[in-house]
PDB file of C-alpha atoms in Angstrom:
ATOM      1  CA  MET A 999       0.221  -0.224  -0.172  1.00  0.00           C
ATOM      2  CA  THR A1000       1.395   3.146  -0.963  1.00  0.00           C
ATOM      3  CA  THR A1001       1.750   5.621   1.920  1.00  0.00           C
ATOM      4  CA  PRO A1002       1.488   9.776   1.823  1.00  0.00           C
ATOM      5  CA  GLN A1003       4.974  10.133   2.236  1.00  0.00           C
ATOM      6  CA  HIS A1004       5.462   7.703  -0.590  1.00  0.00           C
ATOM      7  CA  GLU A1005       2.844  10.150  -2.818  1.00  0.00           C
ATOM      8  CA  PHE A1006       4.828  13.016  -1.944  1.00  0.00           C
ATOM      9  CA  ASP A1007       7.822  11.745  -3.395  1.00  0.00           C
ATOM     10  CA  ARG A1008       6.184  10.577  -6.318  1.00  0.00           C
ATOM     11  CA  GLN A1009       4.390  13.723  -7.062  1.00  0.00           C
ATOM     12  CA  LEU A1010       8.001  15.442  -6.184  1.00  0.00           C
ATOM     13  CA  GLN A1011       9.646  13.456  -9.266  1.00  0.00           C
ATOM     14  CA  VAL A1012       6.633  14.209 -11.422  1.00  0.00           C
ATOM     15  CA  LEU A1013       7.294  17.563 -11.039  1.00  0.00           C
ATOM     16  CA  THR A1014      11.110  17.798 -11.517  1.00  0.00           C
ATOM     17  CA  ASP A1015      10.741  14.781 -13.967  1.00  0.00           C
ATOM     18  CA  LEU A1016       8.003  17.623 -16.335  1.00  0.00           C
ATOM     19  CA  GLY A1017      10.431  20.402 -16.263  1.00  0.00           C
ATOM     20  CA  TYR A1018       9.836  22.365 -13.124  1.00  0.00           C
ATOM     21  CA  PRO A1019      13.004  23.302 -12.026  1.00  0.00           C
ATOM     22  CA  ASP A1020      13.216  24.695 -15.392  1.00  0.00           C
ATOM     23  CA  LEU A1021      10.204  27.008 -14.826  1.00  0.00           C
ATOM     24  CA  THR A1022      10.825  28.092 -11.235  1.00  0.00           C
ATOM     25  CA  GLY A1023      14.572  29.301 -12.348  1.00  0.00           C
ATOM     26  CA  ARG A1024      15.900  26.588  -9.862  1.00  0.00           C
ATOM     27  CA  THR A1025      19.071  23.478 -10.380  1.00  0.00           C
ATOM     28  CA  ALA A1026      16.731  20.427  -9.634  1.00  0.00           C
ATOM     29  CA  ALA A1027      18.855  20.234  -6.573  1.00  0.00           C
ATOM     30  CA  ASP A1028      17.319  23.264  -5.292  1.00  0.00           C
ATOM     31  CA  PHE A1029      13.856  22.902  -6.335  1.00  0.00           C
ATOM     32  CA  THR A1030      13.450  19.272  -4.368  1.00  0.00           C
ATOM     33  CA  THR A1031      15.303  21.150  -1.753  1.00  0.00           C
ATOM     34  CA  ALA A1032      13.090  23.910  -1.227  1.00  0.00           C
ATOM     35  CA  LEU A1033       9.570  21.687  -1.418  1.00  0.00           C
ATOM     36  CA  THR A1034      10.949  18.955   0.796  1.00  0.00           C
ATOM     37  CA  PRO A1035       9.495  20.539   4.429  1.00  0.00           C
ATOM     38  CA  LEU A1036       6.293  20.273   2.576  1.00  0.00           C
ATOM     39  CA  ARG A1037       6.414  16.190   3.258  1.00  0.00           C
ATOM     40  CA  ASP A1038       7.073  17.027   6.959  1.00  0.00           C
ATOM     41  CA  LEU A1039       3.524  18.573   6.637  1.00  0.00           C
ATOM     42  CA  ILE A1040       1.470  15.217   5.640  1.00  0.00           C
ATOM     43  CA  THR A1041      -0.111  12.814   7.763  1.00  0.00           C
ATOM     44  CA  ASP A1042      -0.118   8.662   8.218  1.00  0.00           C
ATOM     45  CA  GLU A1043      -4.118   9.663   8.383  1.00  0.00           C
ATOM     46  CA  SER A1044      -4.159  11.581   4.526  1.00  0.00           C
ATOM     47  CA  THR A1045      -5.845   8.553   3.107  1.00  0.00           C
ATOM     48  CA  GLU A1046      -8.173   9.006  -0.423  1.00  0.00           C
ATOM     49  CA  ARG A1047     -12.218   8.618   0.453  1.00  0.00           C
ATOM     50  CA  GLY A1048     -13.692   7.642  -3.169  1.00  0.00           C
ATOM     51  CA  GLU A1049     -13.272   8.064  -6.750  1.00  0.00           C
ATOM     52  CA  ASP A1050     -13.479  12.158  -6.177  1.00  0.00           C
ATOM     53  CA  HIS A1051     -10.913  12.217  -3.710  1.00  0.00           C
ATOM     54  CA  ILE A1052      -7.027  13.200  -2.997  1.00  0.00           C
ATOM     55  CA  PRO A1053      -5.309  14.246   0.472  1.00  0.00           C
ATOM     56  CA  PHE A1054      -3.215  16.530  -1.268  1.00  0.00           C
ATOM     57  CA  VAL A1055      -1.366  17.666  -3.940  1.00  0.00           C
ATOM     58  CA  ILE A1056       1.565  19.747  -4.469  1.00  0.00           C
ATOM     59  CA  VAL A1057       1.420  23.153  -5.989  1.00  0.00           C
ATOM     60  CA  VAL A1058       4.322  24.805  -7.285  1.00  0.00           C
ATOM     61  CA  ALA A1059       3.060  28.876  -6.418  1.00  0.00           C
ATOM     62  CA  ARG A1060       6.234  31.047  -7.692  1.00  0.00           C
ATOM     63  CA  THR A1061       9.600  31.088  -9.590  1.00  0.00           C
ATOM     64  CA  ALA A1062      12.722  32.084  -7.700  1.00  0.00           C
ATOM     65  CA  THR A1063      12.203  35.536  -8.281  1.00  0.00           C
ATOM     66  CA  GLY A1064       8.891  35.412  -6.324  1.00  0.00           C
ATOM     67  CA  GLY A1065       6.687  35.776  -9.288  1.00  0.00           C
ATOM     68  CA  PRO A1066       4.202  33.431  -9.997  1.00  0.00           C
ATOM     69  CA  VAL A1067       4.901  30.182 -12.269  1.00  0.00           C
ATOM     70  CA  ASP A1068       3.986  30.714 -15.602  1.00  0.00           C
ATOM     71  CA  SER A1069       0.390  28.670 -16.033  1.00  0.00           C
ATOM     72  CA  HIS A1070       0.125  28.649 -19.648  1.00  0.00           C
ATOM     73  CA  ALA A1071       3.358  27.154 -19.625  1.00  0.00           C
ATOM     74  CA  ALA A1072       2.282  24.668 -16.626  1.00  0.00           C
ATOM     75  CA  MET A1073      -0.499  23.599 -18.714  1.00  0.00           C
ATOM     76  CA  SER A1074       1.296  22.730 -21.308  1.00  0.00           C
ATOM     77  CA  ARG A1075       3.109  19.758 -19.391  1.00  0.00           C
ATOM     78  CA  THR A1076      -0.117  18.180 -18.326  1.00  0.00           C
ATOM     79  CA  THR A1077      -0.600  14.703 -20.547  1.00  0.00           C
ATOM     80  CA  LEU A1078      -3.516  11.955 -20.596  1.00  0.00           C
ATOM     81  CA  GLY A1079      -1.904   9.525 -21.840  1.00  0.00           C
ATOM     82  CA  THR A1080      -0.221  10.535 -25.109  1.00  0.00           C
ATOM     83  CA  HIS A1081      -1.899  13.617 -25.907  1.00  0.00           C
ATOM     84  CA  GLN A1082      -0.952  17.044 -24.315  1.00  0.00           C
ATOM     85  CA  GLY A1083      -3.027  19.936 -22.521  1.00  0.00           C
ATOM     86  CA  PHE A1084      -3.383  22.744 -23.803  1.00  0.00           C
ATOM     87  CA  SER A1085      -5.310  26.230 -23.284  1.00  0.00           C
ATOM     88  CA  ASP A1086      -7.787  28.003 -25.703  1.00  0.00           C
ATOM     89  CA  LEU A1087      -6.613  31.145 -23.064  1.00  0.00           C
ATOM     90  CA  ASP A1088      -3.728  33.029 -24.744  1.00  0.00           C
ATOM     91  CA  ALA A1089      -1.169  33.987 -21.758  1.00  0.00           C
ATOM     92  CA  ASP A1090      -2.176  36.918 -21.694  1.00  0.00           C
ATOM     93  CA  ASP A1091      -5.503  36.894 -20.877  1.00  0.00           C
ATOM     94  CA  LEU A1092      -4.644  33.589 -19.134  1.00  0.00           C
ATOM     95  CA  ALA A1093      -2.354  35.589 -16.789  1.00  0.00           C
ATOM     96  CA  ARG A1094      -5.769  37.773 -16.250  1.00  0.00           C
ATOM     97  CA  PHE A1095      -6.869  35.168 -13.937  1.00  0.00           C
ATOM     98  CA  ARG A1096      -6.445  35.417 -10.504  1.00  0.00           C
ATOM     99  CA  PRO A1097      -6.909  34.321  -6.769  1.00  0.00           C
ATOM    100  CA  VAL A1098     -10.917  35.786  -5.790  1.00  0.00           C
ATOM    101  CA  GLU A1099     -10.741  37.703  -2.440  1.00  0.00           C
ATOM    102  CA  SER A1100     -11.204  34.696  -0.418  1.00  0.00           C
ATOM    103  CA  VAL A1101      -8.161  32.551  -0.682  1.00  0.00           C
ATOM    104  CA  THR A1102      -5.520  33.314   1.169  1.00  0.00           C
ATOM    105  CA  ILE A1103      -2.283  31.762  -1.512  1.00  0.00           C
ATOM    106  CA  PRO A1104       0.596  30.494   0.587  1.00  0.00           C
ATOM    107  CA  GLY A1105       4.360  31.191   1.112  1.00  0.00           C
ATOM    108  CA  GLY A1106       6.935  30.136  -0.626  1.00  0.00           C
ATOM    109  CA  ILE A1107       8.009  28.276  -4.018  1.00  0.00           C
ATOM    110  CA  GLY A1108       4.930  25.532  -3.262  1.00  0.00           C
ATOM    111  CA  TYR A1109       2.256  24.632  -0.776  1.00  0.00           C
ATOM    112  CA  LEU A1110      -0.352  21.460   0.125  1.00  0.00           C
ATOM    113  CA  LEU A1111      -3.534  22.006  -1.531  1.00  0.00           C
ATOM    114  CA  GLN A1112      -5.555  19.187   1.412  1.00  0.00           C
ATOM    115  CA  ASP A1113      -8.748  17.156   1.298  1.00  0.00           C
ATOM    116  CA  VAL A1114      -8.927  17.774  -2.874  1.00  0.00           C
ATOM    117  CA  ASP A1115     -12.436  16.610  -4.356  1.00  0.00           C
ATOM    118  CA  THR A1116     -13.184  16.818  -8.111  1.00  0.00           C
ATOM    119  CA  GLY A1117     -16.752  18.005  -7.798  1.00  0.00           C
ATOM    120  CA  SER A1118     -19.024  15.655  -9.289  1.00  0.00           C
ATOM    121  CA  ASP A1119     -21.849  16.691  -6.784  1.00  0.00           C
ATOM    122  CA  TYR A1120     -21.584  19.719  -8.242  1.00  0.00           C
ATOM    123  CA  LEU A1121     -22.043  18.295 -11.831  1.00  0.00           C
ATOM    124  CA  ASN A1122     -25.213  20.842 -13.669  1.00  0.00           C
ATOM    125  CA  VAL A1123     -24.475  22.949 -11.084  1.00  0.00           C
ATOM    126  CA  THR A1124     -23.806  26.758 -12.380  1.00  0.00           C
ATOM    127  CA  PRO A1125     -20.653  27.485 -10.490  1.00  0.00           C
ATOM    128  CA  ALA A1126     -22.205  30.288  -8.562  1.00  0.00           C
ATOM    129  CA  ASP A1127     -23.943  28.118  -6.913  1.00  0.00           C
ATOM    130  CA  ALA A1128     -21.669  25.775  -6.648  1.00  0.00           C
ATOM    131  CA  ALA A1129     -18.764  28.555  -5.262  1.00  0.00           C
ATOM    132  CA  ALA A1130     -21.684  29.258  -2.368  1.00  0.00           C
ATOM    133  CA  SER A1131     -22.751  25.715  -1.571  1.00  0.00           C
ATOM    134  CA  LEU A1132     -18.797  25.041  -1.102  1.00  0.00           C
ATOM    135  CA  ALA A1133     -18.080  28.587   1.216  1.00  0.00           C
ATOM    136  CA  ALA A1134     -21.128  26.658   3.183  1.00  0.00           C
ATOM    137  CA  LYS A1135     -19.392  24.296   4.328  1.00  0.00           C
ATOM    138  CA  GLY A1136     -16.433  26.106   4.612  1.00  0.00           C
ATOM    139  CA  ARG A1137     -14.321  24.596   1.326  1.00  0.00           C
ATOM    140  CA  SER A1138     -12.925  26.201  -1.608  1.00  0.00           C
ATOM    141  CA  GLY A1139     -12.900  26.246  -5.035  1.00  0.00           C
ATOM    142  CA  LEU A1140      -9.574  25.745  -6.471  1.00  0.00           C
ATOM    143  CA  THR A1141      -7.687  28.605  -9.060  1.00  0.00           C
ATOM    144  CA  VAL A1142      -6.534  27.765 -11.818  1.00  0.00           C
ATOM    145  CA  GLU A1143      -2.632  26.916 -10.444  1.00  0.00           C
ATOM    146  CA  GLU A1144      -4.416  23.773  -8.367  1.00  0.00           C
ATOM    147  CA  GLY A1145      -6.226  22.584 -11.347  1.00  0.00           C
ATOM    148  CA  ILE A1146      -3.186  22.392 -13.108  1.00  0.00           C
ATOM    149  CA  ALA A1147      -1.275  20.910  -9.897  1.00  0.00           C
ATOM    150  CA  LEU A1148      -4.512  18.516  -9.316  1.00  0.00           C
ATOM    151  CA  LEU A1149      -3.983  17.505 -13.158  1.00  0.00           C
ATOM    152  CA  THR A1150      -0.598  16.890 -13.102  1.00  0.00           C
ATOM    153  CA  ALA A1151      -0.025  14.934 -10.397  1.00  0.00           C
ATOM    154  CA  ARG A1152      -3.152  12.831 -11.184  1.00  0.00           C
ATOM    155  CA  PRO A1153      -4.304  12.853 -14.811  1.00  0.00           C
ATOM    156  CA  ASP A1154      -6.587  10.191 -13.972  1.00  0.00           C
ATOM    157  CA  MET A1155      -8.644  12.257 -12.233  1.00  0.00           C
ATOM    158  CA  LEU A1156     -10.154  14.586 -15.036  1.00  0.00           C
ATOM    159  CA  ARG A1157     -12.310  11.835 -16.452  1.00  0.00           C
ATOM    160  CA  LYS A1158     -15.398  11.958 -19.711  1.00  0.00           C
ATOM    161  CA  ASN A1159     -18.615  13.801 -18.228  1.00  0.00           C
ATOM    162  CA  LYS A1160     -16.914  14.455 -15.017  1.00  0.00           C
ATOM    163  CA  CYS A1161     -14.481  17.683 -15.771  1.00  0.00           C
ATOM    164  CA  PHE A1162     -14.234  20.505 -13.374  1.00  0.00           C
ATOM    165  CA  SER A1163     -14.265  24.193 -13.226  1.00  0.00           C
ATOM    166  CA  LEU A1164     -11.665  26.613 -11.163  1.00  0.00           C
ATOM    167  CA  LEU A1165     -13.991  28.596  -9.159  1.00  0.00           C
ATOM    168  CA  SER A1166     -11.243  30.302  -7.028  1.00  0.00           C
ATOM    169  CA  SER A1167      -9.550  32.327 -10.265  1.00  0.00           C
ATOM    170  CA  ARG A1168     -11.602  34.920 -11.787  1.00  0.00           C
ATOM    171  CA  CYS A1169     -10.553  38.226 -13.692  1.00  0.00           C
ATOM    172  CA  GLY A1170     -13.139  40.985 -12.873  1.00  0.00           C
ATOM    173  CA  ASP A1171     -15.862  39.525 -15.872  1.00  0.00           C
ATOM    174  CA  LYS A1172     -17.968  36.395 -15.566  1.00  0.00           C
ATOM    175  CA  ARG A1173     -15.785  34.012 -16.997  1.00  0.00           C
ATOM    176  CA  VAL A1174     -15.196  31.144 -14.734  1.00  0.00           C
ATOM    177  CA  PRO A1175     -11.847  28.693 -15.865  1.00  0.00           C
ATOM    178  CA  ALA A1176     -12.575  25.270 -15.922  1.00  0.00           C
ATOM    179  CA  LEU A1177     -10.328  21.909 -17.223  1.00  0.00           C
ATOM    180  CA  TRP A1178     -12.200  19.532 -20.021  1.00  0.00           C
ATOM    181  CA  ILE A1179     -11.260  16.502 -22.130  1.00  0.00           C
ATOM    182  CA  SER A1180     -11.493  18.183 -25.956  1.00  0.00           C
ATOM    183  CA  GLN A1181     -10.292  15.770 -28.498  1.00  0.00           C
ATOM    184  CA  ARG A1182      -8.794  13.421 -26.127  1.00  0.00           C
ATOM    185  CA  ARG A1183      -6.383  16.408 -24.715  1.00  0.00           C
ATOM    186  CA  PRO A1184      -6.810  18.432 -21.647  1.00  0.00           C
ATOM    187  CA  LYS A1185      -7.790  21.909 -22.038  1.00  0.00           C
ATOM    188  CA  LEU A1186      -8.115  24.620 -20.076  1.00  0.00           C
ATOM    189  CA  GLY A1187     -10.868  26.750 -21.303  1.00  0.00           C
ATOM    190  CA  TRP A1188     -13.527  28.671 -19.526  1.00  0.00           C
ATOM    191  CA  CYS A1189     -17.479  28.886 -18.599  1.00  0.00           C
ATOM    192  CA  TRP A1190     -20.468  31.419 -17.419  1.00  0.00           C
ATOM    193  CA  ASN A1191     -20.449  31.720 -14.057  1.00  0.00           C
ATOM    194  CA  GLY A1192     -23.985  30.810 -14.397  1.00  0.00           C
ATOM    195  CA  ASN A1193     -24.524  28.008 -17.165  1.00  0.00           C
ATOM    196  CA  PRO A1194     -24.711  24.875 -15.935  1.00  0.00           C
ATOM    197  CA  HIS A1195     -23.438  21.831 -17.305  1.00  0.00           C
ATOM    198  CA  THR A1196     -23.789  18.301 -16.980  1.00  0.00           C
ATOM    199  CA  TRP A1197     -20.234  17.567 -17.733  1.00  0.00           C
ATOM    200  CA  LEU A1198     -18.623  19.787 -15.383  1.00  0.00           C
ATOM    201  CA  GLY A1199     -18.170  19.955 -11.650  1.00  0.00           C
ATOM    202  CA  SER A1200     -17.477  22.668  -9.393  1.00  0.00           C
ATOM    203  CA  ALA A1201     -13.281  20.433  -7.789  1.00  0.00           C
ATOM    204  CA  SER A1202     -13.190  21.999  -4.242  1.00  0.00           C
ATOM    205  CA  ALA A1203     -10.107  21.870  -1.501  1.00  0.00           C
ATOM    206  CA  GLY A1204     -10.547  21.959   2.146  1.00  0.00           C
ATOM    207  CA  ALA A1205      -7.147  23.987   3.270  1.00  0.00           C
ATOM    208  CA  ARG A1206      -3.570  25.351   1.738  1.00  0.00           C
ATOM    209  CA  THR A1207      -0.776  24.470   3.618  1.00  0.00           C
ATOM    210  CA  GLY A1208       2.641  26.016   3.409  1.00  0.00           C
ATOM    211  CA  ILE A1209       5.641  25.124   5.051  1.00  0.00           C
TER     212      ILE A1209
END
């Protein structure tokens, strides 16, 4: 049985193999050193609970200079099988999507997104209604960066007819970013805040924990 610590090591290796050290402006050794303290923040009780649930995901948030990781470049590193991920938002437009005011991103190069659920309970529910429901439960929608991190660590969680919106990144209009499958490729696009889709839920997390 895989332990949470082994899963952390696996996720860290995936990020390294996909070139995240270069993406953050670090050597592979420095990248590992910077993120390894997060390993001590997980517990042996971190286990999956159902097909929509993941105990934690490593989110790489910042480069060596303190700026945000390029989400466009990160999305291009995602895959479903042999099919590379993409975004139909150009890089400048995607960069406009920032965390909503209710979300605080921990400092440092990265953090643990904990108690993650892909949100099948919110299939065919508008993002606006899903956000209100999640807030009432003390949970938070995911940001674009967190959605990409989830897809990077666990591509199997993006499933046909069970894709998910990323409620906690907005750019000032009524668009809500979302991840779904298009021509067998993972796609980062957007839907309207007031429109429900039978194939699109809303992912959420219980906590964000930094070093």
